[in-house]
């Protein structure tokens, strides 16, 4: 079972012809050894400079934001370089087409060489959030005269939230292409903790001939509107950090779209949609799969199937206390469903090897489709065996299971979108393409203890194709999420609600990105009577709603 990856980073992620011929095991295993080195990226050269204050609990926070931005650069064929700002040397940015500074740490001292180069560079510079005062308030750099705007300072909450006034408000609504992108905010009245990133840098345009407000941000409680993204020639200022607390309707999408302009890479307007049938394993309902296949085939909509090659129930949770293993060779329901779907527009995405880990409840039942495979979510740490070699063994075992039964996957999807750094690096060695969201870490062996220089992890959603991410993966996006019902009566792990209308609304927001995808997944078990949910009806409504928005339906193999 896939769940939406936590997408917040706190401040305290015509189908190809079906091949049914058996392939030699060695032919599949060789995939992990025969990949040719990728050609050098043809896109702009970019430098990502980030705050890295020493001996702070948040030393690596800037790095995690830098990784997220570097991933987005993969959409533009730019293999960006990451650099802590304190390591900046005079003249460095002149070797790049664009430099991005991520001001994640308030008051972090910036090297004079960096400030001087920013003030005089004729190359593109994009500055995010904090520490602009060190440039804008120093008369040496003549910032207001050069840029045509002045920096007033940082603004946060209108007032401290209380139990009586839990939402005092802040600049939280970004207007772009007719949509309101509202920043995440949750206040826990019991603990007094705010889960939000309310601070923005406030600027005022002095000379409209020099500075242009590209995107505004408003404070609904006070009625104020100030610039959110401002451009002055080659210099851009983004008032906050759009990598914090991201989601499918967040201002992060605004940045994803405007990167085309910042980098001067102008992709054509194009909107494609993809649907994936999720967690299809040995015990899948053949009837549910046939119903969905017939519907999509009748609509001429290609689709993919997230296949779990090997079923494991080590604790006998669904087998009267007796451990059960079902290899693909014995999974008659699964093979019947696949053999029906593949000639009718379906194609296989390999969704883990067993989609569970050992005999551990990780965290639910230990059963395939329920639990994590490449991460110990109970301990929030890598599994004991974690290594690239261990992950490669599992990847190759899954490929061998599929190949020996005559199936070839077109892509990979990590169970629950959550794997260790070393496992994700293994995926890039075996699969040309992945189809997912991804969790990224600031170290291969992360240490999350709240101490100086602690590591961070975050999940990232992508609105478009990433040709190469931080781990070397090519990623097709899943950008909308999935329908969820409160079906705790049959599955204690499934209590969330996410309607088909929510998915279609997410698709409408995704369309603000000029080449944004509408990509989602759906669980076939929602058609079964035991689910007690209008799964099939809602699935049809969701397909129709996305189609009406003007998206073109494609399969993973059709994405160049």
XYZ file of C-alpha atoms in Angstrom:
560
model
C 0.000 0.000 0.000
C 1.362 3.386 -0.920
C 0.792 6.387 1.274
C 1.549 9.964 0.462
C 5.066 10.774 1.532
C 5.262 13.507 4.169
C 5.978 16.495 2.015
C 6.912 18.958 4.740
C 10.328 19.981 5.923
C 10.046 21.636 9.307
C 12.188 24.623 10.162
C 12.936 23.727 13.840
C 9.588 14.771 -0.861
C 0.107 4.421 -27.544
C 1.826 2.155 -24.810
C 4.843 0.181 -25.822
C 4.216 -3.238 -27.295
C 3.698 -5.751 -24.520
C 6.456 -8.307 -24.140
C 5.346 -11.653 -22.748
C 8.317 -13.692 -23.890
C 10.505 -15.092 -21.090
C 13.877 -13.395 -20.846
C 17.094 -14.925 -19.647
C 17.847 -14.260 -15.995
C 21.329 -13.100 -16.904
C 19.808 -10.614 -19.354
C 17.907 -8.918 -16.544
C 20.626 -9.026 -13.922
C 23.014 -7.486 -16.429
C 20.918 -4.327 -16.234
C 22.688 -3.457 -13.005
C 26.096 -3.748 -14.667
C 25.666 -2.584 -18.257
C 24.355 0.969 -17.929
C 26.369 3.363 -20.067
C 27.519 6.639 -18.511
C 25.013 9.399 -19.153
C 25.937 12.168 -21.533
C 26.892 15.475 -19.968
C 23.820 17.650 -19.301
C 23.135 20.110 -22.097
C 21.257 22.620 -19.972
C 22.472 25.752 -18.177
C 25.303 25.575 -15.650
C 23.880 26.393 -12.235
C 25.389 26.975 -8.816
C 23.332 26.463 -5.652
C 24.780 28.282 -2.645
C 23.237 27.473 0.741
C 23.574 28.422 4.395
C 25.628 25.986 6.448
C 26.235 27.606 9.839
C 28.667 25.588 11.979
C 27.652 23.803 15.169
C 23.939 24.411 14.780
C 21.018 21.998 14.959
C 20.069 23.456 11.575
C 23.482 23.350 9.914
C 22.252 20.924 7.254
C 18.824 22.461 6.703
C 20.154 24.582 3.849
C 21.655 21.484 2.279
C 18.321 19.671 2.206
C 16.746 22.655 0.440
C 19.715 22.682 -1.901
C 19.112 19.035 -2.777
C 15.485 19.819 -3.588
C 16.481 22.659 -5.902
C 19.200 20.531 -7.494
C 16.546 17.909 -8.257
C 14.411 20.486 -10.040
C 17.442 21.482 -12.090
C 17.270 17.932 -13.461
C 14.174 18.955 -15.402
C 16.321 21.451 -17.312
C 19.244 19.078 -17.939
C 21.369 21.057 -15.525
C 23.550 19.080 -13.120
C 23.819 21.868 -10.558
C 26.717 22.221 -8.139
C 26.036 22.596 -4.403
C 28.239 24.923 -2.327
C 28.051 26.069 1.326
C 28.105 29.847 1.258
C 31.089 30.107 3.607
C 33.161 28.253 0.978
C 32.378 30.751 -1.744
C 35.442 32.190 -3.507
C 35.423 35.471 -5.417
C 34.546 35.068 -9.082
C 33.000 31.607 -8.723
C 29.555 32.530 -10.013
C 31.003 33.917 -13.237
C 31.577 30.342 -14.408
C 27.830 29.616 -14.176
C 24.781 30.721 -16.104
C 22.769 31.139 -12.909
C 23.426 31.212 -9.168
C 20.768 30.453 -6.553
C 21.305 31.497 -2.938
C 19.118 29.720 -0.359
C 18.848 31.953 2.695
C 17.501 29.423 5.165
C 19.280 30.631 8.323
C 18.511 34.120 9.625
C 21.618 36.160 10.358
C 24.076 33.767 8.764
C 27.116 35.945 7.882
C 27.758 35.999 4.151
C 31.292 36.337 2.724
C 32.071 39.798 1.317
C 33.272 38.094 -1.873
C 29.826 36.565 -2.374
C 28.001 39.846 -1.705
C 30.323 41.748 -4.022
C 29.881 39.247 -6.847
C 26.087 39.273 -6.465
C 26.025 43.055 -6.652
C 28.072 43.202 -9.854
C 27.296 39.963 -11.696
C 25.632 40.136 -15.069
C 24.644 36.489 -14.751
C 21.298 35.414 -13.281
C 21.145 35.481 -9.468
C 18.109 34.194 -7.544
C 18.020 35.016 -3.816
C 15.661 33.219 -1.434
C 14.340 34.660 1.833
C 16.884 35.530 4.539
C 19.940 37.750 4.786
C 19.174 40.140 1.944
C 19.761 42.926 4.480
C 23.508 42.236 4.284
C 23.374 43.252 0.633
C 20.491 45.741 0.593
C 21.429 47.742 3.708
C 25.131 48.083 3.020
C 25.678 51.382 1.162
C 28.787 49.961 -0.497
C 26.603 47.857 -2.813
C 24.138 50.662 -3.745
C 21.402 48.038 -3.812
C 18.258 50.243 -4.012
C 19.693 52.311 -6.873
C 20.865 49.239 -8.763
C 17.760 47.082 -8.221
C 14.937 49.607 -8.090
C 13.540 48.212 -4.838
C 14.320 48.384 -1.150
C 14.302 45.682 1.484
C 12.290 46.522 4.602
C 12.915 43.411 6.708
C 11.247 40.152 7.704
C 7.575 39.729 8.657
C 6.034 36.693 10.343
C 2.838 36.035 12.284
C 0.510 38.981 12.835
C 0.438 37.971 16.496
C 1.369 34.992 18.610
C -1.332 32.306 18.279
C -3.301 31.321 21.358
C -6.091 28.901 22.169
C -8.521 31.811 21.885
C -6.974 33.053 18.625
C -5.258 30.034 17.018
C -4.979 31.599 13.533
C -3.896 35.238 13.841
C -2.686 35.139 10.238
C 0.392 35.972 8.171
C 1.336 36.507 4.520
C 0.112 33.114 3.390
C -1.686 33.497 0.030
C 0.335 33.592 -3.168
C -1.608 34.535 -6.311
C -0.476 32.986 -9.591
C -2.241 32.275 -12.882
C -5.665 32.728 -11.320
C -5.020 30.364 -8.386
C -4.478 31.066 -4.697
C -1.595 29.014 -3.309
C -2.066 29.003 0.468
C 0.896 28.188 2.692
C 0.627 25.361 5.198
C -0.324 26.297 8.777
C -1.225 24.142 11.773
C -1.149 25.328 15.384
C -1.210 22.776 18.210
C -3.018 24.471 21.072
C -1.882 21.780 23.526
C 1.844 22.172 22.837
C 1.936 25.710 21.493
C 3.914 24.518 18.470
C 3.345 26.123 15.063
C 3.857 23.882 12.034
C 4.365 26.534 9.392
C 6.954 28.774 7.788
C 5.291 32.188 8.125
C 8.277 34.512 7.681
C 8.755 36.448 4.448
C 11.106 39.178 3.342
C 9.212 42.375 2.601
C 10.382 44.607 -0.224
C 9.010 47.787 -1.801
C 9.427 48.652 -5.480
C 10.940 52.110 -5.899
C 11.417 52.171 -9.668
C 8.998 50.184 -11.822
C 11.262 50.632 -14.798
C 13.925 48.606 -12.982
C 11.944 46.201 -10.774
C 8.874 44.134 -11.613
C 6.655 42.224 -9.198
C 6.211 38.836 -10.846
C 4.050 37.252 -8.133
C 2.283 38.872 -5.128
C 1.594 37.486 -1.654
C -1.241 38.684 0.571
C -2.099 38.705 4.242
C -5.856 38.028 4.381
C -6.154 39.136 8.007
C -4.622 42.581 7.470
C -5.542 43.040 3.812
C -1.928 43.787 2.864
C -0.302 42.646 -0.375
C 3.441 42.715 -0.963
C 5.759 41.220 -3.607
C 6.467 37.506 -3.352
C 8.760 37.141 -6.372
C 10.410 40.261 -7.748
C 12.734 40.646 -10.725
C 15.224 43.406 -11.421
C 17.137 42.591 -14.586
C 19.220 39.513 -13.858
C 18.421 39.594 -10.110
C 15.407 37.767 -8.652
C 14.177 37.849 -5.046
C 11.872 35.151 -3.629
C 10.381 36.295 -0.319
C 10.315 32.928 1.432
C 11.645 29.374 1.148
C 9.220 27.518 -1.159
C 10.792 24.164 -0.260
C 9.367 24.204 3.271
C 5.957 22.618 3.907
C 5.222 21.784 0.289
C 2.164 20.086 -1.160
C 0.124 19.708 -4.385
C -1.417 23.201 -4.058
C 1.567 24.983 -2.598
C 3.600 27.963 -3.839
C 6.336 25.406 -4.565
C 4.523 24.891 -7.894
C 4.907 28.598 -8.652
C 8.663 28.268 -8.338
C 8.666 25.080 -10.419
C 7.006 26.989 -13.250
C 9.071 30.167 -12.968
C 12.345 28.236 -13.055
C 11.786 28.151 -16.809
C 12.096 31.944 -16.851
C 14.857 32.150 -14.265
C 16.966 29.711 -16.294
C 15.801 31.009 -19.684
C 14.729 27.482 -20.694
C 11.290 27.752 -22.249
C 9.553 24.394 -22.509
C 6.372 24.341 -24.571
C 2.992 24.307 -22.851
C 2.154 20.633 -22.456
C -0.095 18.824 -19.980
C -0.034 15.048 -19.714
C -1.840 12.730 -17.305
C -0.961 9.291 -15.991
C -2.882 6.742 -13.935
C -1.288 3.859 -12.045
C -3.093 0.907 -10.478
C -1.352 0.434 -7.156
C -0.133 -2.448 -4.967
C -1.068 -5.198 -7.376
C 0.175 -8.425 -5.824
C -0.576 -12.114 -5.503
C -3.939 -11.636 -3.778
C -5.305 -8.959 -6.090
C -8.950 -9.220 -7.115
C -9.041 -10.357 -10.736
C -12.535 -8.949 -11.136
C -11.513 -5.511 -9.840
C -8.541 -5.458 -12.198
C -10.684 -6.503 -15.167
C -13.272 -3.834 -14.378
C -10.641 -1.099 -14.241
C -8.832 -2.435 -17.309
C -12.023 -2.547 -19.367
C -12.973 0.981 -18.342
C -9.579 2.464 -19.200
C -9.284 0.476 -22.423
C -12.746 1.637 -23.451
C -11.663 5.243 -22.885
C -8.443 4.608 -24.840
C -6.452 5.557 -21.745
C -3.080 3.807 -21.323
C -2.151 2.948 -17.749
C 0.467 1.304 -15.567
C 0.293 -1.380 -12.899
C 2.487 -1.254 -9.799
C 3.350 -4.952 -9.433
C 4.766 -6.570 -6.294
C 6.633 -9.629 -7.665
C 6.719 -11.724 -4.492
C 4.103 -11.960 -1.726
C 5.191 -12.409 1.890
C 3.135 -12.760 5.072
C 5.854 -13.874 7.510
C 3.679 -13.572 10.615
C 0.641 -15.273 9.083
C -1.510 -12.211 9.683
C -3.832 -13.190 6.827
C -3.153 -16.943 6.901
C -4.386 -18.140 10.302
C -1.063 -17.495 11.987
C 0.943 -19.522 9.459
C 3.726 -17.809 7.489
C 2.953 -17.636 3.774
C 5.065 -16.938 0.699
C 3.656 -16.763 -2.832
C 6.233 -16.449 -5.620
C 5.022 -14.989 -8.902
C 5.083 -18.435 -10.495
C 2.286 -19.476 -8.108
C 0.389 -16.166 -8.125
C -2.404 -17.229 -10.472
C -4.671 -14.264 -9.676
C -1.910 -11.779 -10.352
C -0.824 -13.373 -13.622
C -4.411 -13.626 -14.839
C -4.913 -9.933 -14.118
C -1.670 -8.946 -15.819
C -2.212 -11.089 -18.883
C -5.627 -9.485 -19.295
C -4.405 -5.906 -18.764
C -1.175 -5.819 -20.756
C -2.713 -6.295 -24.231
C -5.321 -3.645 -23.324
C -2.998 -0.711 -22.653
C -1.387 -1.674 -19.358
C 2.315 -1.811 -18.578
C 4.222 -2.953 -15.531
C 6.016 -0.813 -12.959
C 8.019 -2.892 -10.476
C 6.842 -1.851 -7.021
C 9.519 -3.220 -4.749
C 10.446 -6.884 -4.514
C 8.199 -7.875 -1.584
C 6.973 -4.423 -0.450
C 7.712 -5.389 3.162
C 10.789 -6.056 5.282
C 11.794 -9.334 6.928
C 9.386 -10.488 9.664
C 9.054 -6.995 11.107
C 5.787 -5.119 11.493
C 7.140 -2.155 9.607
C 4.963 -0.606 10.891
C 1.714 -2.491 10.350
C 1.497 -6.189 9.531
C 4.706 -7.278 7.820
C 2.580 -8.259 4.797
C 3.439 -7.357 1.203
C 1.773 -4.130 0.135
C 1.328 -2.898 3.695
C 4.837 -2.136 4.907
C 8.093 -0.416 4.023
C 10.824 -2.456 2.349
C 13.918 -0.259 2.141
C 13.556 1.730 5.372
C 12.895 0.838 9.017
C 10.021 3.205 9.629
C 9.578 1.987 13.223
C 13.073 3.105 14.204
C 13.174 5.824 11.521
C 16.530 4.561 10.330
C 18.035 2.432 7.577
C 17.408 -1.303 7.910
C 20.158 -3.371 9.508
C 21.431 -4.699 6.166
C 21.283 -1.341 4.408
C 23.822 -1.036 1.616
C 23.794 -0.530 -2.112
C 24.750 -4.196 -2.573
C 21.836 -5.381 -0.387
C 19.394 -3.205 -2.322
C 20.794 -4.408 -5.657
C 20.201 -8.007 -4.589
C 16.528 -7.253 -3.936
C 16.110 -5.295 -7.163
C 17.656 -8.061 -9.206
C 15.616 -10.700 -7.384
C 12.421 -8.849 -8.295
C 13.501 -8.450 -11.902
C 14.356 -12.142 -12.061
C 10.936 -13.067 -10.638
C 9.221 -10.988 -13.300
C 11.485 -12.115 -16.148
C 11.147 -15.820 -15.368
C 7.373 -15.403 -15.731
C 7.631 -13.435 -18.984
C 7.172 -9.869 -17.747
C 9.290 -6.751 -18.269
C 8.769 -3.616 -16.165
C 9.059 -0.182 -17.757
C 9.963 1.586 -14.514
C 10.554 1.276 -10.774
C 8.480 2.593 -7.850
C 9.857 2.507 -4.292
C 7.415 1.091 -1.717
C 5.837 3.974 0.192
C 8.236 6.214 -1.781
C 10.697 5.812 1.087
C 14.119 4.204 0.743
C 17.535 4.841 2.223
C 20.055 6.940 0.320
C 22.084 3.843 -0.524
C 19.012 1.991 -1.794
C 18.015 4.909 -4.013
C 21.519 4.976 -5.457
C 21.120 1.271 -6.246
C 17.875 1.936 -8.123
C 19.693 4.335 -10.440
C 22.108 1.534 -11.351
C 19.347 -0.884 -12.379
C 16.418 1.107 -13.769
C 16.533 3.716 -16.524
C 13.287 5.194 -15.221
C 11.456 5.527 -11.918
C 7.851 6.661 -11.395
C 7.423 8.083 -7.919
C 8.124 10.627 -5.256
C 11.409 10.331 -3.364
C 12.790 10.870 0.140
C 16.203 12.552 0.243
C 18.773 12.637 3.036
C 21.687 14.900 3.903
C 23.883 11.837 4.550
C 24.068 8.238 3.360
C 23.949 7.116 7.005
C 21.804 9.845 8.567
C 21.839 10.785 12.237
C 18.649 12.603 13.185
C 19.470 13.239 16.842
C 18.841 16.896 17.790
C 22.482 17.852 18.033
C 24.748 20.213 16.100
C 24.958 19.242 12.433
C 22.068 16.764 12.649
C 20.837 15.271 9.407
C 17.557 16.085 7.688
C 15.273 14.064 5.431
C 12.457 15.245 3.225
C 10.089 13.879 0.646
C 9.781 15.701 -2.658
C 6.936 15.781 -5.131
C 7.686 16.635 -8.749
C 5.267 18.342 -11.161
C 7.272 17.316 -14.213
C 9.900 14.843 -15.393
C 13.263 14.974 -13.631
C 15.913 13.666 -15.999
C 18.428 13.140 -13.212
C 17.945 13.595 -9.471
C 20.377 13.782 -6.549
C 20.715 9.984 -6.555
C 21.062 9.676 -10.328
C 17.474 8.558 -10.954
C 15.255 9.606 -13.854
C 11.837 10.319 -12.331
C 8.389 10.378 -13.869
C 6.101 12.346 -11.571
C 3.238 11.214 -9.391
C 1.957 14.639 -8.468
C -1.659 14.392 -7.283
C -1.921 11.675 -4.625
C -4.697 9.100 -4.427
C -8.295 8.600 -3.368
C -8.478 7.553 0.277
C -11.430 6.544 2.440
C -11.749 5.832 6.121
C -11.881 2.058 5.801
C -10.508 1.290 9.234
C -13.178 -1.368 9.655
C -11.198 -3.622 7.280
C -7.769 -1.993 7.403
C -6.671 -0.254 10.590
C -3.943 1.556 8.635
C -6.394 3.330 6.303
C -8.254 6.120 8.059
C -7.443 9.125 5.885
C -9.867 10.870 3.579
C -8.918 12.227 0.166
C -11.767 12.583 -2.319
C -11.793 12.372 -6.089
C -12.652 16.069 -6.064
C -9.423 16.710 -4.127
C -7.439 14.914 -6.819
C -9.090 16.876 -9.631
C -8.474 20.138 -7.758
C -4.822 19.159 -7.401
C -4.758 18.586 -11.167
C -6.130 22.077 -11.768
C -3.285 23.516 -9.686
C -0.721 21.314 -11.447
C -1.773 22.898 -14.721
C -0.311 26.239 -13.622
C 3.090 24.664 -14.327
C 3.520 25.089 -18.068
C 4.574 21.454 -18.557
C 3.005 20.072 -15.397
C 1.633 16.539 -15.133
C -1.583 15.256 -13.568
C -0.409 11.884 -12.280
C -2.082 9.769 -9.597
C -2.504 6.200 -8.373
C -5.529 4.122 -7.401
C -5.927 0.953 -5.349
C -8.006 -1.763 -7.079
C -9.124 -3.128 -3.698
C -11.366 -0.070 -3.383
C -13.707 -1.814 -5.847
C -14.169 -4.794 -3.553
C -17.410 -5.006 -1.539
C -15.483 -5.210 1.737
C -14.169 -1.673 1.207
C -17.727 -0.310 1.496
C -16.709 2.641 -0.646
C -17.844 4.082 -3.997
C -14.413 3.347 -5.436
C -15.356 2.589 -9.029
C -17.771 5.500 -9.329
C -15.213 7.897 -7.866
C -12.475 6.526 -10.114
C -14.584 7.300 -13.178
C -15.399 10.774 -11.884
C -11.721 11.436 -11.296
C -10.745 10.303 -14.798
C -13.492 12.444 -16.337
C -12.556 15.472 -14.228
C -8.901 15.363 -15.244
C -9.819 14.796 -18.895
C -12.092 17.848 -18.887
C -9.168 19.951 -17.650
C -7.480 19.291 -20.999
C -4.818 16.756 -20.081
C -3.605 14.113 -22.555
C -3.408 10.586 -21.131
C -0.100 8.773 -21.572
C 1.695 5.708 -20.235
C 5.165 5.791 -18.606
C 6.832 4.294 -21.682
C 5.512 7.154 -23.831
C 7.390 9.866 -21.912
C 10.556 10.809 -23.822
